mmCIF file of N, CA and C and ligand atoms in Angstrom:
data_model
loop_
_atom_site.group_PDB
_atom_site.id
_atom_site.type_symbol
_atom_site.label_atom_id
_atom_site.label_comp_id
_atom_site.label_asym_id
_atom_site.label_seq_id
_atom_site.Cartn_x
_atom_site.Cartn_y
_atom_site.Cartn_z
ATOM 1 N N MET A 217 -12.885 -2.679 -9.512
ATOM 2 C CA MET A 217 -13.836 -2.416 -8.434
ATOM 3 C C MET A 217 -13.639 -0.999 -7.913
ATOM 4 N N VAL A 218 -14.741 -0.304 -7.744
ATOM 5 C CA VAL A 218 -14.664 1.028 -7.153
ATOM 6 C C VAL A 218 -15.492 1.035 -5.879
ATOM 7 N N ALA A 219 -14.898 1.547 -4.795
ATOM 8 C CA ALA A 219 -15.621 1.627 -3.532
ATOM 9 C C ALA A 219 -15.535 3.062 -3.013
ATOM 10 N N GLU A 220 -16.511 3.432 -2.226
ATOM 11 C CA GLU A 220 -16.483 4.742 -1.590
ATOM 12 C C GLU A 220 -16.477 4.538 -0.092
ATOM 13 N N THR A 221 -15.629 5.278 0.598
ATOM 14 C CA THR A 221 -15.638 5.190 2.059
ATOM 15 C C THR A 221 -15.819 6.593 2.630
ATOM 16 N N PHE A 222 -16.318 6.630 3.855
ATOM 17 C CA PHE A 222 -16.651 7.910 4.478
ATOM 18 C C PHE A 222 -15.970 8.081 5.832
ATOM 19 N N SER A 223 -15.044 7.169 6.128
ATOM 20 C CA SER A 223 -14.292 7.264 7.389
ATOM 21 C C SER A 223 -13.041 6.401 7.255
ATOM 22 N N PRO A 224 -12.014 6.666 8.088
ATOM 23 C CA PRO A 224 -10.827 5.808 8.068
ATOM 24 C C PRO A 224 -11.171 4.361 8.427
ATOM 25 N N GLU A 225 -12.141 4.179 9.287
ATOM 26 C CA GLU A 225 -12.533 2.818 9.697
ATOM 27 C C GLU A 225 -13.076 2.022 8.505
ATOM 28 N N GLU A 226 -13.837 2.711 7.648
ATOM 29 C CA GLU A 226 -14.386 2.022 6.461
ATOM 30 C C GLU A 226 -13.277 1.656 5.486
ATOM 31 N N THR A 227 -12.291 2.533 5.348
ATOM 32 C CA THR A 227 -11.157 2.226 4.462
ATOM 33 C C THR A 227 -10.375 1.047 5.032
ATOM 34 N N PHE A 228 -10.186 1.071 6.335
ATOM 35 C CA PHE A 228 -9.487 -0.035 7.021
ATOM 36 C C PHE A 228 -10.219 -1.351 6.764
ATOM 37 N N ALA A 229 -11.533 -1.327 6.904
ATOM 38 C CA ALA A 229 -12.326 -2.557 6.750
ATOM 39 C C ALA A 229 -12.279 -3.078 5.315
ATOM 40 N N LEU A 230 -12.336 -2.175 4.355
ATOM 41 C CA LEU A 230 -12.257 -2.576 2.945
ATOM 42 C C LEU A 230 -10.891 -3.221 2.657
ATOM 43 N N ALA A 231 -9.845 -2.578 3.156
ATOM 44 C CA ALA A 231 -8.489 -3.091 2.931
ATOM 45 C C ALA A 231 -8.287 -4.430 3.639
ATOM 46 N N LYS A 232 -8.927 -4.567 4.782
ATOM 47 C CA LYS A 232 -8.815 -5.828 5.534
ATOM 48 C C LYS A 232 -9.399 -6.989 4.727
ATOM 49 N N LYS A 233 -10.512 -6.707 4.093
ATOM 50 C CA LYS A 233 -11.147 -7.724 3.248
ATOM 51 C C LYS A 233 -10.197 -8.135 2.113
ATOM 52 N N LEU A 234 -9.550 -7.148 1.497
ATOM 53 C CA LEU A 234 -8.615 -7.446 0.398
ATOM 54 C C LEU A 234 -7.384 -8.188 0.917
ATOM 55 N N GLY A 235 -6.945 -7.821 2.109
ATOM 56 C CA GLY A 235 -5.801 -8.505 2.715
ATOM 57 C C GLY A 235 -6.106 -9.978 2.965
ATOM 58 N N ARG A 236 -7.327 -10.228 3.367
ATOM 59 C CA ARG A 236 -7.759 -11.611 3.622
ATOM 60 C C ARG A 236 -7.730 -12.445 2.345
ATOM 61 N N GLN A 237 -8.017 -11.790 1.223
ATOM 62 C CA GLN A 237 -8.076 -12.490 -0.074
ATOM 63 C C GLN A 237 -6.728 -12.571 -0.775
ATOM 64 N N ALA A 238 -5.710 -11.911 -0.232
ATOM 65 C CA ALA A 238 -4.409 -11.836 -0.914
ATOM 66 C C ALA A 238 -3.761 -13.213 -1.002
ATOM 67 N N LYS A 239 -3.075 -13.405 -2.125
ATOM 68 C CA LYS A 239 -2.410 -14.687 -2.368
ATOM 69 C C LYS A 239 -0.894 -14.499 -2.331
ATOM 70 N N ALA A 240 -0.187 -15.582 -2.061
ATOM 71 C CA ALA A 240 1.277 -15.536 -2.067
ATOM 72 C C ALA A 240 1.768 -15.012 -3.408
ATOM 73 N N GLY A 241 2.707 -14.090 -3.354
ATOM 74 C CA GLY A 241 3.273 -13.523 -4.579
ATOM 75 C C GLY A 241 2.514 -12.311 -5.096
ATOM 76 N N GLY A 242 1.425 -11.955 -4.428
ATOM 77 C CA GLY A 242 0.622 -10.803 -4.862
ATOM 78 C C GLY A 242 1.348 -9.484 -4.653
ATOM 79 N N ILE A 243 1.166 -8.575 -5.612
ATOM 80 C CA ILE A 243 1.752 -7.238 -5.507
ATOM 81 C C ILE A 243 0.650 -6.214 -5.715
ATOM 82 N N TYR A 244 0.559 -5.281 -4.795
ATOM 83 C CA TYR A 244 -0.457 -4.232 -4.857
ATOM 84 C C TYR A 244 0.251 -2.884 -4.807
ATOM 85 N N THR A 245 -0.135 -1.998 -5.691
ATOM 86 C CA THR A 245 0.441 -0.657 -5.630
ATOM 87 C C THR A 245 -0.615 0.308 -5.097
ATOM 88 N N LEU A 246 -0.165 1.264 -4.342
ATOM 89 C CA LEU A 246 -1.072 2.226 -3.714
ATOM 90 C C LEU A 246 -0.702 3.625 -4.181
ATOM 91 N N THR A 247 -1.634 4.264 -4.850
ATOM 92 C CA THR A 247 -1.369 5.596 -5.386
ATOM 93 C C THR A 247 -2.386 6.578 -4.815
ATOM 94 N N GLY A 248 -1.898 7.752 -4.489
ATOM 95 C CA GLY A 248 -2.784 8.794 -3.970
ATOM 96 C C GLY A 248 -1.961 9.835 -3.239
ATOM 97 N N ASP A 249 -2.520 11.027 -3.137
ATOM 98 C CA ASP A 249 -1.790 12.149 -2.535
ATOM 99 C C ASP A 249 -1.457 11.906 -1.067
ATOM 100 N N LEU A 250 -0.537 12.695 -0.583
ATOM 101 C CA LEU A 250 -0.170 12.665 0.830
ATOM 102 C C LEU A 250 -1.418 12.899 1.691
ATOM 103 N N GLY A 251 -1.625 12.045 2.687
ATOM 104 C CA GLY A 251 -2.743 12.223 3.603
ATOM 105 C C GLY A 251 -4.066 11.669 3.099
ATOM 106 N N VAL A 252 -4.029 10.955 1.981
ATOM 107 C CA VAL A 252 -5.302 10.463 1.417
ATOM 108 C C VAL A 252 -5.776 9.183 2.116
ATOM 109 N N GLY A 253 -4.812 8.444 2.709
ATOM 110 C CA GLY A 253 -5.222 7.231 3.432
ATOM 111 C C GLY A 253 -4.475 5.965 3.019
ATOM 112 N N LYS A 254 -3.342 6.124 2.376
ATOM 113 C CA LYS A 254 -2.585 4.944 1.945
ATOM 114 C C LYS A 254 -2.130 4.105 3.138
ATOM 115 N N THR A 255 -1.686 4.772 4.175
ATOM 116 C CA THR A 255 -1.211 4.025 5.334
ATOM 117 C C THR A 255 -2.383 3.399 6.093
ATOM 118 N N VAL A 256 -3.489 4.101 6.177
ATOM 119 C CA VAL A 256 -4.701 3.505 6.772
ATOM 120 C C VAL A 256 -5.051 2.225 6.019
ATOM 121 N N PHE A 257 -4.984 2.300 4.699
ATOM 122 C CA PHE A 257 -5.271 1.139 3.861
ATOM 123 C C PHE A 257 -4.269 0.012 4.165
ATOM 124 N N ALA A 258 -3.000 0.353 4.241
ATOM 125 C CA ALA A 258 -1.964 -0.657 4.514
ATOM 126 C C ALA A 258 -2.206 -1.330 5.868
ATOM 127 N N GLN A 259 -2.672 -0.545 6.830
ATOM 128 C CA GLN A 259 -2.944 -1.094 8.157
ATOM 129 C C GLN A 259 -4.096 -2.100 8.120
ATOM 130 N N GLY A 260 -5.135 -1.749 7.377
ATOM 131 C CA GLY A 260 -6.261 -2.682 7.242
ATOM 132 C C GLY A 260 -5.847 -3.933 6.491
ATOM 133 N N PHE A 261 -5.079 -3.742 5.449
ATOM 134 C CA PHE A 261 -4.608 -4.856 4.628
ATOM 135 C C PHE A 261 -3.790 -5.824 5.488
ATOM 136 N N ALA A 262 -2.920 -5.267 6.307
ATOM 137 C CA ALA A 262 -2.092 -6.090 7.204
ATOM 138 C C ALA A 262 -2.968 -6.852 8.189
ATOM 139 N N ALA A 263 -3.988 -6.188 8.692
ATOM 140 C CA ALA A 263 -4.906 -6.852 9.624
ATOM 141 C C ALA A 263 -5.572 -8.046 8.949
ATOM 142 N N GLY A 264 -5.895 -7.879 7.664
ATOM 143 C CA GLY A 264 -6.513 -8.961 6.902
ATOM 144 C C GLY A 264 -5.584 -10.154 6.719
ATOM 145 N N LEU A 265 -4.300 -9.893 6.753
ATOM 146 C CA LEU A 265 -3.306 -10.974 6.669
ATOM 147 C C LEU A 265 -3.040 -11.594 8.040
ATOM 148 N N GLY A 266 -3.706 -11.081 9.053
ATOM 149 C CA GLY A 266 -3.545 -11.630 10.395
ATOM 150 C C GLY A 266 -2.403 -11.008 11.180
ATOM 151 N N ILE A 267 -1.969 -9.829 10.753
ATOM 152 C CA ILE A 267 -0.874 -9.149 11.462
ATOM 153 C C ILE A 267 -1.476 -8.274 12.555
ATOM 154 N N THR A 268 -0.975 -8.461 13.758
ATOM 155 C CA THR A 268 -1.529 -7.688 14.880
ATOM 156 C C THR A 268 -0.597 -6.565 15.315
ATOM 157 N N GLU A 269 0.696 -6.661 14.961
ATOM 158 C CA GLU A 269 1.590 -5.583 15.374
ATOM 159 C C GLU A 269 1.273 -4.319 14.578
ATOM 160 N N SER A 270 1.650 -3.166 15.086
ATOM 161 C CA SER A 270 1.218 -1.932 14.447
ATOM 162 C C SER A 270 2.029 -1.674 13.181
ATOM 163 N N VAL A 271 1.333 -1.211 12.158
ATOM 164 C CA VAL A 271 1.917 -0.957 10.848
ATOM 165 C C VAL A 271 1.919 0.549 10.625
ATOM 166 N N ASN A 272 3.105 1.085 10.387
ATOM 167 C CA ASN A 272 3.207 2.504 10.084
ATOM 168 C C ASN A 272 3.959 2.675 8.780
ATOM 169 N N SER A 273 3.954 3.888 8.255
ATOM 170 C CA SER A 273 4.681 4.114 7.013
ATOM 171 C C SER A 273 6.172 3.881 7.248
ATOM 172 N N PRO A 274 6.788 2.978 6.477
ATOM 173 C CA PRO A 274 8.216 2.720 6.668
ATOM 174 C C PRO A 274 9.064 3.750 5.933
ATOM 175 N N THR A 275 8.816 5.011 6.225
ATOM 176 C CA THR A 275 9.381 6.095 5.426
ATOM 177 C C THR A 275 10.906 6.079 5.346
ATOM 178 N N PHE A 276 11.559 5.667 6.399
ATOM 179 C CA PHE A 276 13.016 5.746 6.404
ATOM 180 C C PHE A 276 13.691 4.419 6.078
ATOM 181 N N THR A 277 12.909 3.396 5.826
ATOM 182 C CA THR A 277 13.516 2.095 5.580
ATOM 183 C C THR A 277 13.130 1.504 4.222
ATOM 184 N N ILE A 278 12.293 2.202 3.460
ATOM 185 C CA ILE A 278 11.760 1.733 2.170
ATOM 186 C C ILE A 278 10.822 0.543 2.347
ATOM 187 N N VAL A 279 11.288 -0.499 3.046
ATOM 188 C CA VAL A 279 10.409 -1.658 3.211
ATOM 189 C C VAL A 279 10.421 -2.124 4.665
ATOM 190 N N GLN A 280 9.246 -2.490 5.119
ATOM 191 C CA GLN A 280 9.091 -3.056 6.458
ATOM 192 C C GLN A 280 8.527 -4.464 6.268
ATOM 193 N N VAL A 281 9.126 -5.416 6.959
ATOM 194 C CA VAL A 281 8.745 -6.813 6.786
ATOM 195 C C VAL A 281 7.968 -7.286 8.018
ATOM 196 N N TYR A 282 6.821 -7.919 7.767
ATOM 197 C CA TYR A 282 6.002 -8.479 8.851
ATOM 198 C C TYR A 282 5.833 -9.962 8.572
ATOM 199 N N GLU A 283 6.212 -10.776 9.510
ATOM 200 C CA GLU A 283 6.174 -12.220 9.230
ATOM 201 C C GLU A 283 5.220 -12.999 10.121
ATOM 202 N N GLU A 284 4.446 -12.297 10.920
ATOM 203 C CA GLU A 284 3.575 -13.019 11.858
ATOM 204 C C GLU A 284 2.218 -13.401 11.260
ATOM 205 N N GLY A 285 1.901 -12.886 10.086
ATOM 206 C CA GLY A 285 0.597 -13.168 9.498
ATOM 207 C C GLY A 285 0.582 -14.484 8.746
ATOM 208 N N CYS A 286 -0.507 -14.728 8.026
ATOM 209 C CA CYS A 286 -0.617 -15.998 7.295
ATOM 210 C C CYS A 286 0.310 -16.030 6.083
ATOM 211 N N LEU A 287 0.735 -14.853 5.615
ATOM 212 C CA LEU A 287 1.750 -14.749 4.559
ATOM 213 C C LEU A 287 2.715 -13.642 4.970
ATOM 214 N N PRO A 288 3.982 -13.722 4.537
ATOM 215 C CA PRO A 288 4.874 -12.585 4.800
ATOM 216 C C PRO A 288 4.309 -11.329 4.136
ATOM 217 N N PHE A 289 4.397 -10.219 4.812
ATOM 218 C CA PHE A 289 3.867 -8.962 4.285
ATOM 219 C C PHE A 289 5.011 -7.968 4.157
ATOM 220 N N TYR A 290 5.190 -7.453 2.926
ATOM 221 C CA TYR A 290 6.255 -6.500 2.649
ATOM 222 C C TYR A 290 5.627 -5.155 2.339
ATOM 223 N N HIS A 291 5.746 -4.252 3.264
ATOM 224 C CA HIS A 291 5.121 -2.935 3.128
ATOM 225 C C HIS A 291 6.182 -1.921 2.699
ATOM 226 N N PHE A 292 6.053 -1.453 1.478
ATOM 227 C CA PHE A 292 6.998 -0.471 0.940
ATOM 228 C C PHE A 292 6.396 0.923 1.004
ATOM 229 N N ASP A 293 7.249 1.904 1.285
ATOM 230 C CA ASP A 293 6.879 3.297 1.064
ATOM 231 C C ASP A 293 8.082 3.925 0.377
ATOM 232 N N VAL A 294 7.947 4.179 -0.902
ATOM 233 C CA VAL A 294 9.096 4.647 -1.678
ATOM 234 C C VAL A 294 9.035 6.158 -1.929
ATOM 235 N N TYR A 295 8.284 6.848 -1.070
ATOM 236 C CA TYR A 295 8.111 8.295 -1.231
ATOM 237 C C TYR A 295 9.451 9.031 -1.298
ATOM 238 N N ARG A 296 10.375 8.658 -0.443
ATOM 239 C CA ARG A 296 11.628 9.396 -0.357
ATOM 240 C C ARG A 296 12.756 8.821 -1.198
ATOM 241 N N ILE A 297 12.431 7.878 -2.018
ATOM 242 C CA ILE A 297 13.474 7.237 -2.803
ATOM 243 C C ILE A 297 14.039 8.237 -3.821
ATOM 244 N N GLY A 298 15.369 8.238 -3.965
ATOM 245 C CA GLY A 298 15.976 9.167 -4.902
ATOM 246 C C GLY A 298 16.157 8.534 -6.264
ATOM 247 N N ASP A 299 16.452 7.268 -6.268
ATOM 248 C CA ASP A 299 16.832 6.587 -7.500
ATOM 249 C C ASP A 299 16.417 5.128 -7.382
ATOM 250 N N VAL A 300 16.021 4.523 -8.467
ATOM 251 C CA VAL A 300 15.608 3.112 -8.395
ATOM 252 C C VAL A 300 16.757 2.205 -7.941
ATOM 253 N N GLU A 301 17.997 2.705 -8.060
ATOM 254 C CA GLU A 301 19.144 1.917 -7.563
ATOM 255 C C GLU A 301 18.995 1.576 -6.086
ATOM 256 N N GLU A 302 18.331 2.461 -5.352
ATOM 257 C CA GLU A 302 18.101 2.198 -3.922
ATOM 258 C C GLU A 302 17.246 0.946 -3.733
ATOM 259 N N MET A 303 16.382 0.694 -4.694
ATOM 260 C CA MET A 303 15.554 -0.518 -4.641
ATOM 261 C C MET A 303 16.433 -1.750 -4.859
ATOM 262 N N GLU A 304 17.372 -1.606 -5.777
ATOM 263 C CA GLU A 304 18.284 -2.731 -6.028
ATOM 264 C C GLU A 304 19.137 -3.010 -4.804
ATOM 265 N N GLU A 305 19.568 -1.932 -4.139
ATOM 266 C CA GLU A 305 20.398 -2.092 -2.934
ATOM 267 C C GLU A 305 19.676 -2.867 -1.833
ATOM 268 N N ILE A 306 18.381 -2.685 -1.715
ATOM 269 C CA ILE A 306 17.656 -3.413 -0.668
ATOM 270 C C ILE A 306 17.196 -4.792 -1.147
ATOM 271 N N GLY A 307 17.516 -5.117 -2.394
ATOM 272 C CA GLY A 307 17.158 -6.441 -2.908
ATOM 273 C C GLY A 307 15.662 -6.606 -3.127
ATOM 274 N N TYR A 308 15.065 -5.589 -3.755
ATOM 275 C CA TYR A 308 13.600 -5.594 -3.905
ATOM 276 C C TYR A 308 13.077 -6.842 -4.614
ATOM 277 N N GLU A 309 13.905 -7.433 -5.493
ATOM 278 C CA GLU A 309 13.417 -8.592 -6.261
ATOM 279 C C GLU A 309 13.035 -9.759 -5.360
ATOM 280 N N ASP A 310 13.750 -9.897 -4.266
ATOM 281 C CA ASP A 310 13.424 -10.981 -3.331
ATOM 282 C C ASP A 310 12.009 -10.806 -2.775
ATOM 283 N N TYR A 311 11.583 -9.557 -2.637
ATOM 284 C CA TYR A 311 10.240 -9.281 -2.121
ATOM 285 C C TYR A 311 9.206 -9.379 -3.248
ATOM 286 N N PHE A 312 9.490 -8.717 -4.373
ATOM 287 C CA PHE A 312 8.525 -8.667 -5.479
ATOM 288 C C PHE A 312 8.253 -10.070 -6.044
ATOM 289 N N TYR A 313 9.297 -10.892 -6.089
ATOM 290 C CA TYR A 313 9.153 -12.195 -6.732
ATOM 291 C C TYR A 313 9.251 -13.333 -5.717
ATOM 292 N N GLY A 314 8.911 -13.023 -4.471
ATOM 293 C CA GLY A 314 8.945 -14.034 -3.415
ATOM 294 C C GLY A 314 7.563 -14.589 -3.136
ATOM 295 N N GLN A 315 7.422 -15.209 -1.990
ATOM 296 C CA GLN A 315 6.172 -15.885 -1.644
ATOM 297 C C GLN A 315 5.294 -15.069 -0.687
ATOM 298 N N GLY A 316 5.649 -13.820 -0.492
ATOM 299 C CA GLY A 316 4.846 -12.971 0.373
ATOM 300 C C GLY A 316 3.919 -12.077 -0.435
ATOM 301 N N VAL A 317 3.381 -11.075 0.245
ATOM 302 C CA VAL A 317 2.491 -10.109 -0.395
ATOM 303 C C VAL A 317 3.132 -8.730 -0.264
ATOM 304 N N CYS A 318 3.240 -8.022 -1.384
ATOM 305 C CA CYS A 318 3.826 -6.677 -1.384
ATOM 306 C C CYS A 318 2.745 -5.621 -1.524
ATOM 307 N N LEU A 319 2.858 -4.584 -0.712
ATOM 308 C CA LEU A 319 2.000 -3.411 -0.862
ATOM 309 C C LEU A 319 2.953 -2.222 -0.950
ATOM 310 N N ILE A 320 2.834 -1.454 -2.026
ATOM 311 C CA ILE A 320 3.835 -0.425 -2.311
ATOM 312 C C ILE A 320 3.186 0.949 -2.363
ATOM 313 N N GLU A 321 3.456 1.759 -1.340
ATOM 314 C CA GLU A 321 2.974 3.140 -1.343
ATOM 315 C C GLU A 321 3.881 3.972 -2.243
ATOM 316 N N TRP A 322 3.305 4.859 -3.036
ATOM 317 C CA TRP A 322 4.037 5.730 -3.977
ATOM 318 C C TRP A 322 4.728 4.923 -5.070
ATOM 319 N N ALA A 323 4.085 3.833 -5.493
ATOM 320 C CA ALA A 323 4.702 2.937 -6.469
ATOM 321 C C ALA A 323 5.063 3.642 -7.773
ATOM 322 N N GLU A 324 4.361 4.745 -8.087
ATOM 323 C CA GLU A 324 4.650 5.432 -9.361
ATOM 324 C C GLU A 324 6.087 5.941 -9.404
ATOM 325 N N ARG A 325 6.724 6.070 -8.248
ATOM 326 C CA ARG A 325 8.115 6.541 -8.232
ATOM 327 C C ARG A 325 9.110 5.472 -8.664
ATOM 328 N N VAL A 326 8.657 4.226 -8.681
ATOM 329 C CA VAL A 326 9.547 3.140 -9.130
ATOM 330 C C VAL A 326 8.818 2.346 -10.228
ATOM 331 N N ARG A 327 8.054 3.091 -11.027
ATOM 332 C CA ARG A 327 7.155 2.507 -12.019
ATOM 333 C C ARG A 327 7.824 1.416 -12.864
ATOM 334 N N GLU A 328 9.062 1.673 -13.277
ATOM 335 C CA GLU A 328 9.723 0.729 -14.195
ATOM 336 C C GLU A 328 10.010 -0.623 -13.551
ATOM 337 N N LEU A 329 9.934 -0.697 -12.223
ATOM 338 C CA LEU A 329 10.222 -1.959 -11.547
ATOM 339 C C LEU A 329 8.968 -2.784 -11.256
ATOM 340 N N ILE A 330 7.798 -2.158 -11.409
ATOM 341 C CA ILE A 330 6.561 -2.827 -10.988
ATOM 342 C C ILE A 330 6.124 -3.849 -12.045
ATOM 343 N N PRO A 331 5.966 -5.101 -11.649
ATOM 344 C CA PRO A 331 5.535 -6.121 -12.614
ATOM 345 C C PRO A 331 4.127 -5.820 -13.162
ATOM 346 N N ALA A 332 3.890 -6.242 -14.410
ATOM 347 C CA ALA A 332 2.625 -5.944 -15.081
ATOM 348 C C ALA A 332 1.430 -6.526 -14.329
ATOM 349 N N GLU A 333 1.640 -7.624 -13.606
ATOM 350 C CA GLU A 333 0.512 -8.277 -12.931
ATOM 351 C C GLU A 333 0.153 -7.639 -11.586
ATOM 352 N N ALA A 334 0.854 -6.585 -11.210
ATOM 353 C CA ALA A 334 0.530 -5.901 -9.952
ATOM 354 C C ALA A 334 -0.892 -5.345 -10.011
ATOM 355 N N VAL A 335 -1.564 -5.359 -8.883
ATOM 356 C CA VAL A 335 -2.928 -4.830 -8.793
ATOM 357 C C VAL A 335 -2.856 -3.366 -8.359
ATOM 358 N N PRO A 336 -3.280 -2.445 -9.233
ATOM 359 C CA PRO A 336 -3.214 -1.038 -8.854
ATOM 360 C C PRO A 336 -4.389 -0.625 -7.971
ATOM 361 N N ILE A 337 -4.075 0.102 -6.920
ATOM 362 C CA ILE A 337 -5.107 0.638 -6.032
ATOM 363 C C ILE A 337 -4.904 2.152 -5.968
ATOM 364 N N THR A 338 -5.966 2.883 -6.235
ATOM 365 C CA THR A 338 -5.874 4.340 -6.204
ATOM 366 C C THR A 338 -6.879 4.881 -5.190
ATOM 367 N N ILE A 339 -6.423 5.807 -4.380
ATOM 368 C CA ILE A 339 -7.311 6.449 -3.405
ATOM 369 C C ILE A 339 -7.370 7.938 -3.723
ATOM 370 N N GLU A 340 -8.585 8.439 -3.824
ATOM 371 C CA GLU A 340 -8.772 9.856 -4.147
ATOM 372 C C GLU A 340 -9.779 10.504 -3.205
ATOM 373 N N LYS A 341 -9.541 11.781 -2.943
ATOM 374 C CA LYS A 341 -10.523 12.566 -2.192
ATOM 375 C C LYS A 341 -11.485 13.217 -3.173
ATOM 376 N N ASN A 342 -12.590 13.656 -2.654
ATOM 377 C CA ASN A 342 -13.489 14.533 -3.394
ATOM 378 C C ASN A 342 -14.164 15.410 -2.337
ATOM 379 N N LEU A 343 -13.612 16.590 -2.179
ATOM 380 C CA LEU A 343 -14.055 17.449 -1.067
ATOM 381 C C LEU A 343 -15.525 17.843 -1.181
ATOM 382 N N GLU A 344 -16.054 17.780 -2.406
ATOM 383 C CA GLU A 344 -17.485 18.077 -2.564
ATOM 384 C C GLU A 344 -18.346 17.054 -1.833
ATOM 385 N N LYS A 345 -17.769 15.856 -1.639
ATOM 386 C CA LYS A 345 -18.525 14.791 -0.966
ATOM 387 C C LYS A 345 -18.173 14.678 0.504
ATOM 388 N N GLY A 346 -17.379 15.589 0.988
ATOM 389 C CA GLY A 346 -17.043 15.603 2.414
ATOM 390 C C GLY A 346 -15.566 15.368 2.651
ATOM 391 N N PHE A 347 -15.120 15.851 3.797
ATOM 392 C CA PHE A 347 -13.700 15.821 4.141
ATOM 393 C C PHE A 347 -13.183 14.398 4.258
ATOM 394 N N ASP A 348 -14.025 13.491 4.747
ATOM 395 C CA ASP A 348 -13.583 12.116 4.997
ATOM 396 C C ASP A 348 -13.955 11.149 3.865
ATOM 397 N N TYR A 349 -14.494 11.690 2.799
ATOM 398 C CA TYR A 349 -14.871 10.845 1.655
ATOM 399 C C TYR A 349 -13.620 10.379 0.901
ATOM 400 N N ARG A 350 -13.586 9.101 0.529
ATOM 401 C CA ARG A 350 -12.505 8.581 -0.326
ATOM 402 C C ARG A 350 -13.101 7.655 -1.384
ATOM 403 N N ARG A 351 -12.582 7.778 -2.583
ATOM 404 C CA ARG A 351 -12.949 6.885 -3.675
ATOM 405 C C ARG A 351 -11.764 5.958 -3.885
ATOM 406 N N ILE A 352 -12.020 4.656 -3.772
ATOM 407 C CA ILE A 352 -10.929 3.682 -3.823
ATOM 408 C C ILE A 352 -11.165 2.764 -5.021
ATOM 409 N N THR A 353 -10.222 2.795 -5.942
ATOM 410 C CA THR A 353 -10.324 1.984 -7.166
ATOM 411 C C THR A 353 -9.301 0.854 -7.072
ATOM 412 N N VAL A 354 -9.779 -0.353 -7.231
ATOM 413 C CA VAL A 354 -8.913 -1.533 -7.140
ATOM 414 C C VAL A 354 -8.934 -2.237 -8.504
ATOM 415 N N GLY A 355 -7.763 -2.397 -9.103
ATOM 416 C CA GLY A 355 -7.652 -3.132 -10.377
ATOM 417 C C GLY A 355 -7.822 -2.247 -11.573
HETATM 418 P P1 ADP B 520 -1.075 8.623 3.420
HETATM 419 O O1 ADP B 520 -0.378 7.370 3.856
HETATM 420 O O2 ADP B 520 -1.813 8.480 2.103
HETATM 421 O O3 ADP B 520 -0.167 9.824 3.389
HETATM 422 P P2 ADP B 520 -2.458 8.374 5.937
HETATM 423 O O4 ADP B 520 -3.111 7.035 5.842
HETATM 424 O O5 ADP B 520 -1.217 8.474 6.751
HETATM 425 O O6 ADP B 520 -2.214 8.968 4.467
HETATM 426 O O7 ADP B 520 -3.473 9.440 6.525
HETATM 427 C C1 ADP B 520 -4.806 9.538 6.102
HETATM 428 C C2 ADP B 520 -5.546 10.502 7.018
HETATM 429 O O8 ADP B 520 -6.855 10.745 6.516
HETATM 430 C C3 ADP B 520 -5.705 9.939 8.424
HETATM 431 O O9 ADP B 520 -5.548 10.982 9.344
HETATM 432 C C4 ADP B 520 -7.147 9.417 8.412
HETATM 433 O O10 ADP B 520 -7.733 9.437 9.708
HETATM 434 C C5 ADP B 520 -7.824 10.442 7.516
HETATM 435 N N1 ADP B 520 -9.047 9.967 6.844
HETATM 436 C C6 ADP B 520 -10.225 10.610 6.854
HETATM 437 N N2 ADP B 520 -11.150 9.949 6.154
HETATM 438 C C7 ADP B 520 -10.561 8.840 5.669
HETATM 439 C C8 ADP B 520 -11.028 7.749 4.860
HETATM 440 N N3 ADP B 520 -12.277 7.686 4.378
HETATM 441 N N4 ADP B 520 -10.134 6.776 4.566
HETATM 442 C C9 ADP B 520 -8.866 6.846 5.020
HETATM 443 N N5 ADP B 520 -8.366 7.846 5.786
HETATM 444 C C10 ADP B 520 -9.202 8.839 6.115
HETATM 445 MG MG1 MG B 521 1.685 6.888 4.196
#
């Protein structure tokens, strides 16, 4: 699926819809440059899972856990990860192969750990179409 959005609110709404449809054990990877809207997407996705607390990039913790929604939500941001061993140290397998939903920002940095069934999501800008334009590819 390819969608186009023209504001952060539209990206939030699209992600919210996907969050609502997420199933236990689902893994989603989020790829795109810094400032493209990955965290906006994660916020909408969390809202779709029924999470009301604020979701920010868990830059210094690798993973942030939210348990108030209809499914546990594991929000990863692996931008600053130095080595995949850091993923092992935090016990990533419990999240990836658990009963919650994982959303992984900068997943390409831990590519070898991502299960084949993960749903890839890519967000891209196209400045010719405007500063707030985003092309979002799911799957
Ligand atoms: P990332 O997590 O990819 O580094 P953020 O989600 O933190 O990026 O920031 C995205 C920025 O882009 C925000 O300031 C947001 O308001 C802005 N923005 C503008 N247009 C869009 C859009 N269509 N979708 C998402 N974010 C947008
Ligand atoms: Mg971010």
